[in-house]
Coordinates of C-alpha atoms and ligand atoms in Angstrom, one line a residue:
M213 CA -13.1 0.3 -33.4
T214 CA -12.8 3.7 -35.2
V215 CA -10.5 4.7 -38.0
R216 CA -10.0 8.1 -39.6
V217 CA -9.4 8.6 -43.3
P218 CA -9.3 11.7 -45.6
V219 CA -12.1 10.5 -47.9
L220 CA -14.7 7.7 -47.5
I221 CA -16.3 6.5 -50.7
V222 CA -19.6 4.5 -50.3
G223 CA -20.2 2.2 -53.2
G224 CA -17.8 0.2 -55.4
G225 CA -19.6 0.4 -58.7
P226 CA -17.9 2.0 -61.6
V227 CA -18.2 5.6 -60.3
G228 CA -16.9 4.8 -56.8
L229 CA -14.0 2.8 -58.2
A230 CA -13.2 5.6 -60.7
L231 CA -13.2 8.1 -57.9
A232 CA -10.9 5.9 -55.7
G233 CA -8.6 5.5 -58.7
E234 CA -8.6 9.3 -59.4
L235 CA -7.9 10.1 -55.8
G236 CA -5.1 7.6 -55.6
W237 CA -3.7 9.0 -58.8
R238 CA -3.7 12.4 -57.1
G239 CA -2.0 11.1 -54.0
V240 CA -5.1 11.3 -51.8
P241 CA -5.7 8.3 -49.5
C242 CA -9.3 7.0 -49.4
T243 CA -11.3 4.1 -48.2
L244 CA -14.1 2.6 -50.3
I245 CA -16.7 0.4 -48.9
E246 CA -18.9 -1.9 -51.0
K247 CA -21.7 -4.0 -49.6
T248 CA -21.3 -6.8 -52.1
D249 CA -18.3 -9.0 -52.8
G250 CA -17.9 -7.0 -56.1
S251 CA -19.0 -9.7 -58.4
I252 CA -21.4 -8.6 -61.1
E253 CA -24.4 -10.9 -61.8
Q254 CA -25.7 -8.8 -64.7
P255 CA -23.5 -6.1 -66.3
K256 CA -25.4 -2.9 -67.0
M257 CA -23.2 -0.5 -68.8
D258 CA -21.1 -1.5 -71.8
L259 CA -20.3 1.8 -73.6
V260 CA -17.2 3.5 -72.3
G261 CA -17.7 6.9 -73.7
I262 CA -15.1 9.0 -75.5
R263 CA -14.6 11.4 -72.5
T264 CA -14.2 8.5 -70.1
M265 CA -11.6 7.1 -72.6
E266 CA -9.8 10.4 -72.4
F267 CA -9.7 10.0 -68.6
C268 CA -8.4 6.4 -69.1
R269 CA -5.6 8.0 -71.3
R270 CA -4.8 10.5 -68.5
W271 CA -4.7 7.7 -65.9
G272 CA -2.4 5.6 -68.1
I273 CA -4.8 2.6 -68.3
L274 CA -5.6 2.5 -72.1
D275 CA -3.8 -0.8 -72.5
W276 CA -6.0 -2.4 -69.9
V277 CA -9.1 -1.2 -71.7
R278 CA -7.7 -2.4 -75.1
D279 CA -6.9 -5.8 -73.6
A280 CA -10.4 -6.4 -72.1
P281 CA -11.8 -9.6 -73.5
Y282 CA -14.5 -8.0 -75.7
P283 CA -13.2 -8.8 -79.2
L284 CA -11.7 -5.8 -81.0
D285 CA -13.2 -6.9 -84.3
Y286 CA -16.8 -7.8 -83.2
P287 CA -19.0 -5.6 -85.4
Q288 CA -20.9 -2.9 -83.6
D289 CA -23.8 -2.6 -86.0
Y290 CA -27.2 -1.5 -84.9
I291 CA -29.8 -3.6 -86.8
Y292 CA -33.5 -2.8 -87.0
I293 CA -35.6 -5.9 -87.7
T294 CA -39.0 -7.5 -87.3
A295 CA -37.4 -10.7 -86.1
L296 CA -34.0 -12.4 -86.4
N297 CA -35.5 -14.8 -88.9
G298 CA -37.8 -12.0 -90.2
F299 CA -37.1 -8.8 -92.2
E300 CA -34.4 -6.3 -91.8
L301 CA -35.6 -2.7 -92.1
A302 CA -32.3 -0.9 -91.8
R303 CA -28.9 -1.0 -90.3
E304 CA -26.3 1.4 -89.0
P305 CA -23.0 -0.3 -89.5
F306 CA -20.0 0.2 -87.2
P307 CA -16.7 -1.6 -87.1
G308 CA -15.4 -3.4 -84.0
R309 CA -14.2 -1.3 -81.1
G310 CA -10.6 -1.7 -82.2
F311 CA -11.3 -0.3 -85.6
E312 CA -13.6 2.6 -85.1
E313 CA -12.1 5.8 -86.5
I314 CA -10.7 8.2 -84.0
P315 CA -12.6 11.5 -84.4
Q316 CA -10.6 14.7 -85.0
E317 CA -11.9 16.2 -81.8
S318 CA -10.3 13.6 -79.5
P319 CA -7.2 11.4 -79.2
Q320 CA -9.5 8.5 -78.3
N321 CA -12.6 6.7 -79.6
R322 CA -15.4 5.2 -77.5
Q323 CA -15.1 1.5 -76.5
R324 CA -17.4 -1.4 -75.9
V325 CA -16.3 -2.9 -72.6
P326 CA -19.2 -4.2 -70.4
Q327 CA -19.3 -3.6 -66.7
D328 CA -18.1 -7.1 -65.8
M329 CA -14.9 -6.3 -67.7
F330 CA -14.7 -2.5 -67.0
D331 CA -15.2 -2.7 -63.2
P332 CA -12.2 -5.0 -62.7
I333 CA -10.1 -2.5 -64.8
L334 CA -11.2 0.4 -62.5
R335 CA -10.6 -1.7 -59.5
R336 CA -7.1 -2.5 -60.6
F337 CA -6.6 1.2 -61.3
A338 CA -7.8 2.1 -57.8
E339 CA -5.5 -0.5 -56.3
R340 CA -2.5 0.6 -58.3
S341 CA -1.7 3.7 -56.3
G342 CA -1.6 1.8 -53.0
L343 CA -3.6 4.7 -51.4
A344 CA -7.1 3.4 -51.9
T345 CA -8.3 0.8 -49.4
L346 CA -11.1 -1.2 -50.9
R347 CA -13.4 -3.0 -48.5
Y348 CA -15.9 -5.4 -49.9
N349 CA -18.8 -7.0 -48.0
C350 CA -18.9 -3.8 -46.0
E351 CA -22.1 -1.9 -45.8
L352 CA -22.9 1.7 -44.8
V353 CA -25.6 1.7 -42.2
S354 CA -25.6 5.4 -41.2
L355 CA -23.7 8.6 -41.9
T356 CA -23.6 11.9 -40.0
E357 CA -21.8 15.1 -40.6
T358 CA -19.9 16.6 -37.7
P359 CA -18.3 20.1 -37.6
D360 CA -15.0 18.8 -38.7
G361 CA -15.8 15.7 -40.7
V362 CA -18.2 12.8 -41.2
R363 CA -18.9 9.7 -39.1
A364 CA -20.0 6.5 -40.8
E365 CA -21.4 3.3 -39.1
I366 CA -20.5 0.3 -41.2
K367 CA -21.4 -3.3 -41.0
T368 CA -19.4 -6.3 -42.0
A369 CA -20.2 -10.0 -41.5
A370 CA -18.1 -9.9 -38.3
R371 CA -18.9 -6.6 -36.6
T372 CA -20.1 -3.0 -36.7
E373 CA -17.4 -0.3 -37.0
T374 CA -17.1 3.4 -37.2
I375 CA -15.1 5.2 -39.9
E376 CA -14.4 8.9 -39.5
A377 CA -13.5 10.9 -42.6
D378 CA -12.9 14.5 -43.6
Y379 CA -15.3 14.0 -46.6
A380 CA -17.6 11.2 -47.8
I381 CA -18.9 10.5 -51.2
G382 CA -22.1 8.6 -51.9
A383 CA -21.5 6.6 -55.0
D384 CA -23.9 4.0 -53.8
G385 CA -26.3 3.9 -56.8
G386 CA -29.9 4.6 -57.4
G387 CA -31.1 3.5 -54.0
S388 CA -28.4 5.5 -52.3
T389 CA -28.3 5.2 -48.5
V390 CA -26.1 8.3 -48.4
R391 CA -28.8 10.4 -50.3
E392 CA -31.4 9.0 -48.0
Q393 CA -29.4 9.8 -44.9
L394 CA -29.0 13.4 -46.1
G395 CA -32.8 13.6 -46.8
I396 CA -32.2 14.7 -50.3
G397 CA -35.0 14.1 -52.8
M398 CA -34.9 13.5 -56.5
S399 CA -37.1 15.3 -59.0
G400 CA -38.2 14.2 -62.5
N401 CA -40.1 11.2 -63.7
P402 CA -39.8 8.1 -61.5
A403 CA -41.1 5.6 -64.1
L404 CA -40.5 5.9 -67.8
T405 CA -40.8 2.2 -68.4
Y406 CA -41.0 -1.0 -66.5
T407 CA -38.4 -3.1 -68.2
T408 CA -37.1 -6.7 -67.9
N409 CA -33.5 -7.5 -68.8
V410 CA -32.6 -11.2 -69.4
M411 CA -29.1 -12.3 -69.8
F412 CA -28.9 -15.5 -71.8
R413 CA -26.1 -17.7 -73.2
C414 CA -26.4 -18.9 -76.8
P415 CA -23.0 -19.9 -78.3
D416 CA -24.4 -20.4 -81.9
F417 CA -26.6 -17.3 -81.9
S418 CA -25.3 -15.9 -85.1
A419 CA -25.7 -19.2 -86.9
L420 CA -29.4 -19.3 -86.0
H421 CA -30.4 -16.3 -88.3
D422 CA -29.2 -14.4 -91.4
K423 CA -28.7 -10.9 -89.9
G424 CA -25.0 -11.4 -89.1
Q425 CA -23.1 -10.2 -86.1
G426 CA -24.1 -6.9 -84.6
Y427 CA -24.1 -5.1 -81.2
R428 CA -27.7 -4.2 -80.9
F429 CA -30.8 -5.7 -82.6
I430 CA -33.9 -3.5 -82.2
F431 CA -37.1 -5.4 -82.8
I432 CA -40.1 -3.6 -84.3
G433 CA -43.5 -5.3 -84.2
P434 CA -46.9 -4.1 -85.1
E435 CA -46.9 -2.2 -81.8
G436 CA -43.6 -0.5 -82.5
V437 CA -40.3 -1.1 -80.8
W438 CA -40.9 -3.8 -78.1
L439 CA -37.5 -5.5 -77.6
T440 CA -33.8 -5.1 -77.9
I441 CA -31.0 -7.7 -77.8
V442 CA -27.4 -6.7 -77.3
A443 CA -24.2 -8.7 -77.7
V444 CA -22.9 -8.3 -74.2
N445 CA -19.5 -9.9 -74.6
G446 CA -19.1 -10.2 -78.4
G447 CA -19.3 -14.0 -77.9
D448 CA -21.8 -16.3 -76.4
R449 CA -23.7 -13.9 -74.0
F450 CA -26.6 -11.7 -74.9
R451 CA -28.9 -9.4 -73.0
M452 CA -32.6 -9.1 -74.0
S453 CA -34.6 -6.1 -72.8
I454 CA -38.3 -6.3 -73.0
V455 CA -38.7 -2.5 -73.2
G456 CA -42.1 -2.3 -71.5
T457 CA -44.3 0.8 -70.9
P458 CA -44.9 3.2 -68.0
Q459 CA -47.5 0.8 -66.7
K460 CA -46.2 -1.5 -63.9
I461 CA -45.7 -5.0 -65.1
G462 CA -43.6 -7.9 -63.9
H463 CA -42.8 -10.1 -66.9
T464 CA -43.2 -13.8 -66.0
E465 CA -40.9 -16.6 -67.1
D466 CA -43.4 -17.5 -69.8
D467 CA -43.3 -13.9 -71.0
I468 CA -39.5 -14.1 -71.2
R469 CA -39.4 -17.4 -73.1
G470 CA -42.2 -16.2 -75.4
A471 CA -40.2 -13.0 -76.1
L472 CA -37.1 -15.0 -77.0
T473 CA -39.0 -17.2 -79.4
R474 CA -40.8 -14.3 -81.0
A475 CA -37.4 -12.4 -81.4
M476 CA -35.8 -15.4 -83.1
G477 CA -38.8 -16.2 -85.1
R478 CA -38.8 -19.8 -83.9
E479 CA -37.8 -21.9 -80.8
F480 CA -34.1 -22.2 -80.1
D481 CA -31.8 -23.4 -77.4
Y482 CA -30.4 -21.0 -74.8
D483 CA -29.6 -20.8 -71.1
I484 CA -31.1 -18.0 -69.1
L485 CA -28.3 -16.7 -66.8
S486 CA -30.1 -13.9 -64.9
V487 CA -33.2 -11.8 -64.9
M488 CA -33.3 -8.2 -63.8
R489 CA -36.6 -6.3 -63.5
W490 CA -35.9 -2.6 -63.3
V491 CA -37.6 0.8 -63.8
R492 CA -36.2 3.3 -66.3
R493 CA -36.2 6.6 -64.6
E494 CA -35.5 10.3 -65.3
L495 CA -34.4 11.7 -61.9
V496 CA -31.8 14.2 -60.6
A497 CA -31.1 14.8 -57.0
D498 CA -32.3 18.1 -55.7
R499 CA -28.9 18.8 -54.2
Y500 CA -25.6 17.1 -54.8
G501 CA -24.6 17.0 -51.1
T502 CA -23.7 19.1 -48.1
E503 CA -20.5 20.8 -47.0
R504 CA -18.7 17.5 -46.5
I505 CA -20.8 14.8 -48.1
F506 CA -21.4 14.6 -51.9
L507 CA -23.4 12.4 -54.2
A508 CA -22.0 11.1 -57.4
G509 CA -23.1 8.8 -60.2
D510 CA -26.5 7.1 -60.0
A511 CA -26.9 8.3 -56.5
A512 CA -27.2 11.8 -58.0
H513 CA -28.9 11.1 -61.4
L514 CA -30.8 8.2 -62.9
M515 CA -31.4 8.1 -66.6
S516 CA -32.6 5.9 -69.3
P517 CA -29.7 3.8 -70.7
T518 CA -30.6 5.1 -74.2
G519 CA -27.3 6.8 -75.2
G520 CA -25.0 5.1 -72.6
F521 CA -24.7 8.3 -70.6
G522 CA -25.2 7.0 -67.0
M523 CA -21.8 5.7 -65.9
N524 CA -20.0 8.2 -68.2
T525 CA -21.8 11.1 -66.5
G526 CA -20.9 9.6 -63.1
I527 CA -17.3 9.3 -64.0
G528 CA -17.4 12.9 -65.0
D529 CA -18.7 13.6 -61.5
A530 CA -15.8 11.6 -60.0
V531 CA -13.2 13.6 -62.0
D532 CA -14.8 16.9 -61.0
L533 CA -14.7 15.9 -57.4
G534 CA -11.2 14.4 -57.6
W535 CA -9.1 17.5 -58.1
K536 CA -11.3 19.5 -55.7
L537 CA -10.8 16.9 -52.9
E538 CA -7.1 16.9 -53.6
A539 CA -7.0 20.7 -53.4
V540 CA -8.7 20.8 -50.0
H541 CA -6.8 17.8 -48.7
K542 CA -3.5 19.5 -49.7
G543 CA -4.6 22.8 -48.4
W544 CA -4.7 25.0 -51.5
G545 CA -8.4 24.6 -52.2
G546 CA -10.5 27.6 -51.3
A547 CA -13.5 27.7 -49.0
G548 CA -16.0 27.6 -51.9
L549 CA -14.2 25.0 -54.0
L550 CA -16.2 21.9 -53.0
A551 CA -19.5 23.8 -53.3
S552 CA -18.7 24.4 -56.9
Y553 CA -19.1 20.6 -57.5
E554 CA -22.9 21.0 -57.4
A555 CA -22.9 24.2 -59.4
E556 CA -20.9 22.4 -62.1
R557 CA -22.2 18.9 -62.2
R558 CA -25.9 19.2 -61.4
P559 CA -26.6 21.1 -64.6
V560 CA -24.7 18.4 -66.5
G561 CA -26.8 15.7 -64.7
L562 CA -30.1 17.5 -65.7
R563 CA -28.8 17.9 -69.3
N564 CA -27.8 14.3 -69.8
V565 CA -30.8 12.9 -68.1
A566 CA -33.0 14.9 -70.5
E567 CA -31.1 13.8 -73.5
A568 CA -31.3 10.1 -72.5
S569 CA -35.1 10.5 -72.3
R570 CA -35.2 12.2 -75.7
N571 CA -33.3 9.2 -77.0
L572 CA -35.9 6.9 -75.5
R573 CA -38.7 8.9 -77.1
R574 CA -36.9 8.6 -80.4
M575 CA -36.8 4.8 -80.1
L576 CA -40.4 4.7 -79.0
S577 CA -41.6 7.0 -81.8
T578 CA -42.3 3.8 -83.6
R579 CA -45.2 3.4 -81.2
E580 CA -46.7 6.6 -82.6
R581 CA -45.8 6.1 -86.3
L582 CA -46.8 2.4 -86.2
P583 CA -45.5 0.2 -89.0
G584 CA -48.2 -0.9 -91.4
P585 CA -49.1 -4.7 -91.9
E586 CA -47.1 -4.8 -95.2
I587 CA -43.9 -4.3 -93.2
F588 CA -44.3 -7.9 -91.9
Q589 CA -45.2 -9.5 -95.3
P590 CA -43.0 -10.7 -98.1
G591 CA -43.0 -9.1 -101.5
A592 CA -41.6 -6.3 -103.5
A593 CA -44.2 -3.7 -102.4
S594 CA -43.4 -4.7 -98.8
D595 CA -39.7 -4.3 -99.5
A596 CA -40.3 -0.7 -100.5
A597 CA -42.4 0.0 -97.4
R598 CA -39.7 -1.6 -95.2
K599 CA -37.0 0.6 -96.9
D600 CA -39.1 3.7 -96.3
Y601 CA -39.9 2.9 -92.7
G602 CA -36.3 1.7 -92.0
E603 CA -34.8 4.9 -93.4
W604 CA -37.1 7.0 -91.3
F605 CA -36.2 5.1 -88.1
A606 CA -32.5 5.0 -88.9
A607 CA -32.3 8.7 -89.3
I608 CA -34.0 9.2 -85.9
M609 CA -31.7 6.8 -84.2
R610 CA -28.6 8.5 -85.4
H611 CA -29.2 11.1 -82.7
E612 CA -28.3 8.4 -80.2
W613 CA -25.4 6.8 -82.0
F614 CA -23.6 10.0 -82.8
A615 CA -23.6 12.0 -79.6
N616 CA -20.0 13.3 -79.0
G617 CA -21.6 16.7 -78.1
I618 CA -23.2 15.1 -75.1
M619 CA -20.1 13.1 -74.1
L620 CA -17.5 15.9 -74.7
G621 CA -19.4 19.1 -75.0
Y622 CA -20.7 19.6 -71.4
R623 CA -19.5 23.0 -70.1
Y624 CA -19.4 24.8 -66.7
D625 CA -20.5 28.1 -68.2
D626 CA -22.0 29.4 -64.9
S627 CA -19.5 28.0 -62.5
P628 CA -18.4 30.3 -59.7
I629 CA -14.8 29.1 -60.2
V630 CA -14.6 29.9 -63.9
A631 CA -13.7 33.4 -65.1
P632 CA -15.9 34.2 -68.1
D633 CA -14.4 36.0 -71.1
G634 CA -17.5 37.7 -72.2
T635 CA -17.9 35.7 -75.4
P636 CA -21.4 34.3 -76.2
A637 CA -22.1 30.7 -75.3
P638 CA -22.0 28.4 -78.4
P639 CA -24.9 26.1 -78.9
D640 CA -25.0 22.9 -76.9
L641 CA -25.6 20.3 -79.6
S642 CA -25.4 16.5 -79.3
H643 CA -24.1 16.4 -82.9
P644 CA -22.0 17.8 -84.4
Y645 CA -19.6 18.6 -81.6
T646 CA -17.5 21.6 -82.1
Q647 CA -14.6 22.1 -79.7
T648 CA -14.3 25.5 -77.9
A649 CA -11.8 26.9 -75.4
R650 CA -14.4 29.3 -73.9
P651 CA -14.0 29.3 -70.1
G652 CA -15.9 26.4 -68.6
A653 CA -15.5 24.1 -71.6
R654 CA -13.3 21.0 -72.0
A655 CA -10.0 22.3 -73.3
P656 CA -9.8 21.3 -76.9
H657 CA -7.7 18.4 -78.3
V658 CA -5.0 19.3 -80.8
W659 CA -2.3 16.9 -81.9
L660 CA 1.2 18.4 -81.1
N661 CA 4.2 18.1 -83.3
D662 CA 5.8 15.7 -80.8
G663 CA 2.9 13.3 -81.2
R664 CA 1.2 14.2 -77.9
S665 CA -2.3 15.6 -77.6
T666 CA -2.9 18.9 -75.8
L667 CA -5.0 16.8 -73.5
D668 CA -1.8 15.0 -72.3
L669 CA -0.7 18.4 -70.8
F670 CA -3.5 18.4 -68.3
G671 CA -4.3 16.6 -65.1
R672 CA -1.8 16.9 -62.3
G673 CA -2.3 20.6 -61.5
F674 CA -3.3 23.8 -63.4
A675 CA -1.6 24.3 -66.8
L676 CA -1.0 27.8 -68.1
L677 CA -0.7 27.6 -71.8
R678 CA 1.4 30.3 -73.5
V679 CA 0.4 30.1 -77.1
G680 CA 2.7 31.6 -79.7
D681 CA 3.8 35.2 -79.0
A682 CA 2.1 35.3 -75.6
P683 CA 2.6 37.6 -72.6
S684 CA 4.9 36.0 -69.9
G685 CA 2.1 34.9 -67.6
A686 CA 4.6 35.5 -64.7
A687 CA 2.0 37.2 -62.5
I688 CA -0.3 34.2 -62.7
E689 CA 2.7 31.8 -62.0
Q690 CA 3.8 33.9 -59.0
S691 CA 0.2 34.1 -57.6
A692 CA -0.2 30.4 -57.9
K693 CA 3.0 29.9 -56.1
M694 CA 1.9 32.3 -53.4
R695 CA -1.3 30.3 -52.8
G696 CA 0.4 26.9 -53.1
V697 CA -1.6 26.1 -56.3
P698 CA 0.3 23.6 -58.5
L699 CA 0.7 25.2 -61.9
T700 CA 2.9 24.4 -64.9
V701 CA 3.6 26.9 -67.6
V702 CA 3.5 25.3 -71.1
E703 CA 4.8 27.0 -74.2
L704 CA 3.1 26.0 -77.4
N705 CA 4.0 27.4 -80.8
E706 CA 1.8 25.2 -83.1
P707 CA -0.6 27.3 -85.1
G708 CA -3.3 24.6 -84.6
V709 CA -3.3 25.3 -80.9
L710 CA -4.0 29.0 -81.4
A711 CA -6.7 28.2 -83.9
A712 CA -8.4 25.9 -81.3
Y713 CA -7.8 28.0 -78.2
Q714 CA -8.2 31.5 -79.7
R715 CA -6.2 33.2 -77.0
R716 CA -2.6 33.4 -76.1
L717 CA -2.8 32.8 -72.4
V718 CA -5.1 30.0 -71.3
L719 CA -5.4 28.6 -67.8
V720 CA -6.6 25.0 -67.8
R721 CA -7.8 23.3 -64.6
P722 CA -6.6 19.9 -63.3
D723 CA -9.7 18.3 -64.8
G724 CA -8.9 19.6 -68.2
H725 CA -11.5 22.4 -68.4
V726 CA -10.6 25.9 -69.3
A727 CA -10.7 28.2 -66.2
W728 CA -9.7 31.5 -67.9
R729 CA -8.3 32.8 -71.2
A730 CA -7.1 36.2 -72.5
D731 CA -4.6 37.7 -74.8
E732 CA -3.2 39.9 -72.0
E733 CA -2.1 39.4 -68.5
P734 CA -5.0 39.5 -66.1
A735 CA -5.6 42.8 -64.3
N736 CA -5.3 41.0 -60.9
A737 CA -3.6 37.7 -61.2
L738 CA -4.0 36.9 -57.5
A739 CA -7.7 37.5 -57.7
L740 CA -7.8 35.2 -60.7
I741 CA -6.0 32.4 -58.8
D742 CA -8.3 32.9 -55.9
T743 CA -11.3 32.6 -58.1
V744 CA -10.2 29.3 -59.8
R745 CA -9.2 27.7 -56.5
G746 CA -12.7 28.6 -55.1
Q747 CA -11.6 31.2 -52.6
S748 CA -13.2 34.2 -54.1
I749 CA -16.3 33.0 -55.8
Q750 CA -17.8 36.4 -56.5
H751 CA -14.8 37.3 -58.5
A752 CA -15.6 35.3 -61.5
K753 CA -18.6 37.4 -62.3
Q754 CA -16.8 40.7 -61.7
R755 CA -14.0 39.7 -64.1
Q756 CA -16.3 39.6 -67.0
G757 CA -15.7 43.3 -67.9
Q758 CA -12.0 43.3 -67.0
T759 CA -10.5 40.7 -69.3
S760 CA -10.5 40.6 -73.0
Ligands
LIG960 C1 -29.4 -1.9 -69.1 C2 -28.5 -0.8 -68.7 C3 -27.5 -0.5 -69.6 C4 -26.6 0.6 -69.3 N1 -25.7 0.9 -70.2 C5 -24.8 2.0 -70.0 C6 -23.8 2.3 -70.9 O1 -23.6 1.6 -71.9 N2 -22.9 3.3 -70.5 C7 -23.1 4.0 -69.4 O2 -22.4 5.0 -69.1 N3 -24.1 3.7 -68.5 C8 -24.9 2.7 -68.8 N4 -25.9 2.4 -67.9 C9 -26.0 3.1 -66.6 C10 -24.9 2.6 -65.7 O3 -24.9 1.2 -65.5 C11 -25.0 3.3 -64.3 O4 -25.1 4.7 -64.6 C12 -23.7 3.0 -63.5 O5 -23.7 1.6 -63.2 C13 -23.8 3.8 -62.2 O6 -22.6 3.5 -61.5 P1 -22.6 3.9 -60.0 O7 -21.2 3.4 -59.5 O8 -23.0 5.3 -59.7 O9 -23.7 3.0 -59.3 P2 -23.9 1.4 -59.2 O10 -23.4 0.8 -60.4 O11 -25.3 1.2 -58.9 O12 -23.0 1.0 -58.0 C14 -23.4 1.4 -56.7 C15 -22.7 0.4 -55.7 O13 -22.9 0.9 -54.4 C16 -23.1 -0.3 -53.6 N5 -23.9 0.1 -52.4 C17 -25.2 0.5 -52.4 N6 -25.6 0.8 -51.1 C18 -24.5 0.6 -50.4 C19 -24.2 0.7 -49.0 N7 -25.2 1.1 -48.1 N8 -23.0 0.4 -48.5 C20 -22.0 0.0 -49.3 N9 -22.2 -0.2 -50.7 C21 -23.4 0.2 -51.2 C22 -23.9 -1.3 -54.5 O14 -23.7 -2.6 -54.1 C23 -23.2 -1.0 -55.9 O15 -22.1 -1.9 -56.1 C24 -26.8 1.3 -68.1 C25 -27.8 1.0 -67.2 C26 -28.6 -0.1 -67.5 C27 -29.7 -0.5 -66.5

């Protein structure tokens, strides 16, 4: 039995589901295969980053995220302690996810929604369009690229089948079969730490100590940071991570129970729900695919969870792929459009993987500046030492907790389908994040008088912003029409928009990144449209001197 589909997605984790939803939202049929039944034994991600929340806004699923069962008012404090019944060194307080302030650079805030709550939201999103066929208990066995498509052999409990597709995406996680089939290697550091995660249930956890409710407890012993416990569902479930070292180790059940007792400072009652032994890695795929097969999410990049960048980077991959696959499916995408996926997203993968490792090193810097013995003893002198050490550690950890620059500030500066404007690249900082409308950047958020965000103008096709007293942009509009490129002209007269965008004509791509900007009409509007749709990839570089 052989079926033919436009896009085959391998893997029904958050990235595969987001891509299926994004494609369905764009009117592109796809089939997703997932080798498991979709149930999640141990949720990994729980931070839905601010950019992912902007995508949820675009997709119209904010209510679903808000209504996820993670309590809106559960405090998100980060608490640095010697033990739950030991000493507190410092604390970074945060309100519950429903009450965190919305920053001025975005219409959204980040959310705490763990994978066993977020995957079902993404699945519902994927199913909503009616264009995504989700097939669970269905495993990819082999994948080959043919001159006009791809051919996948898949296995279900009942039989082996063939799926043919125009394009295939490997969103099949760190051990990606797709990556393996393509013979693509990964470079970086394959073992930062050998870590053991333990999910346990303890309904009266907060009553067993005096540190109050918080999202993450970070435990500092004489050897530095050795353990973390996070509130996985803001209720009765918690995840303990024995952080480990680069040396290979498999923590035994005795190690696990000993760690729980040491963390609490005494024995207590709990149920262990699951144990996951895993290796923290710092790896990026050497290539992001071929002409018709692409890697996304953990299949393309594996990073330390410090920062909560993994899934969020993967969803960024899915969004970059989404509009490009739509463009080629509908016939207006140029010959070089899909190749720009690697050019745009691999540098982001390298960037985010490196920052995640920096965050890990920050947390583990306690292993270099070890706490002295007084930190663990009562008394006023020890209180002063704890305050000093805690303030030092809290300042270091703020790099991880405040990282909107990583989440929102990734740019496609050197993309072949972006027309540079000759302005110098601003610094790429994790904090503070400063919005820019320089070509390649995420188009800035500005609140409009009618209550919408500028971000609400982007998504379906290209948007040509005419800001204030702008040239007509008619040549761009006509060129887009000639090439079949969907484009909407939007007139904006709010001064805040000009302040943020700095130019009167701004062309924004369907993914919400700036493709081109100037104060005058382009010298050659058709060449510009060909550049941004991936047909004339050399043109982007040539434009540099031609536009203001
Ligand atoms: C402890 C921990 C905490 C984390 N916290 C965060 C966080 O807060 N925020 C964040 O953004 N990231 C976080 N991450 C990272 C995040 O979980 C991953 O980046 C994310 O799950 C990757 O999603 P994915 O869909 O690419 O891959 P996966 O989640 O690995 O999904 C891949 C899917 O493909 C399926 N599959 C594999 N092979 C096949 C095959 N041959 N055929 C069919 N199906 C196949 C698998 O069954 C799986 O369901 C964390 C990671 C860990 C370990």
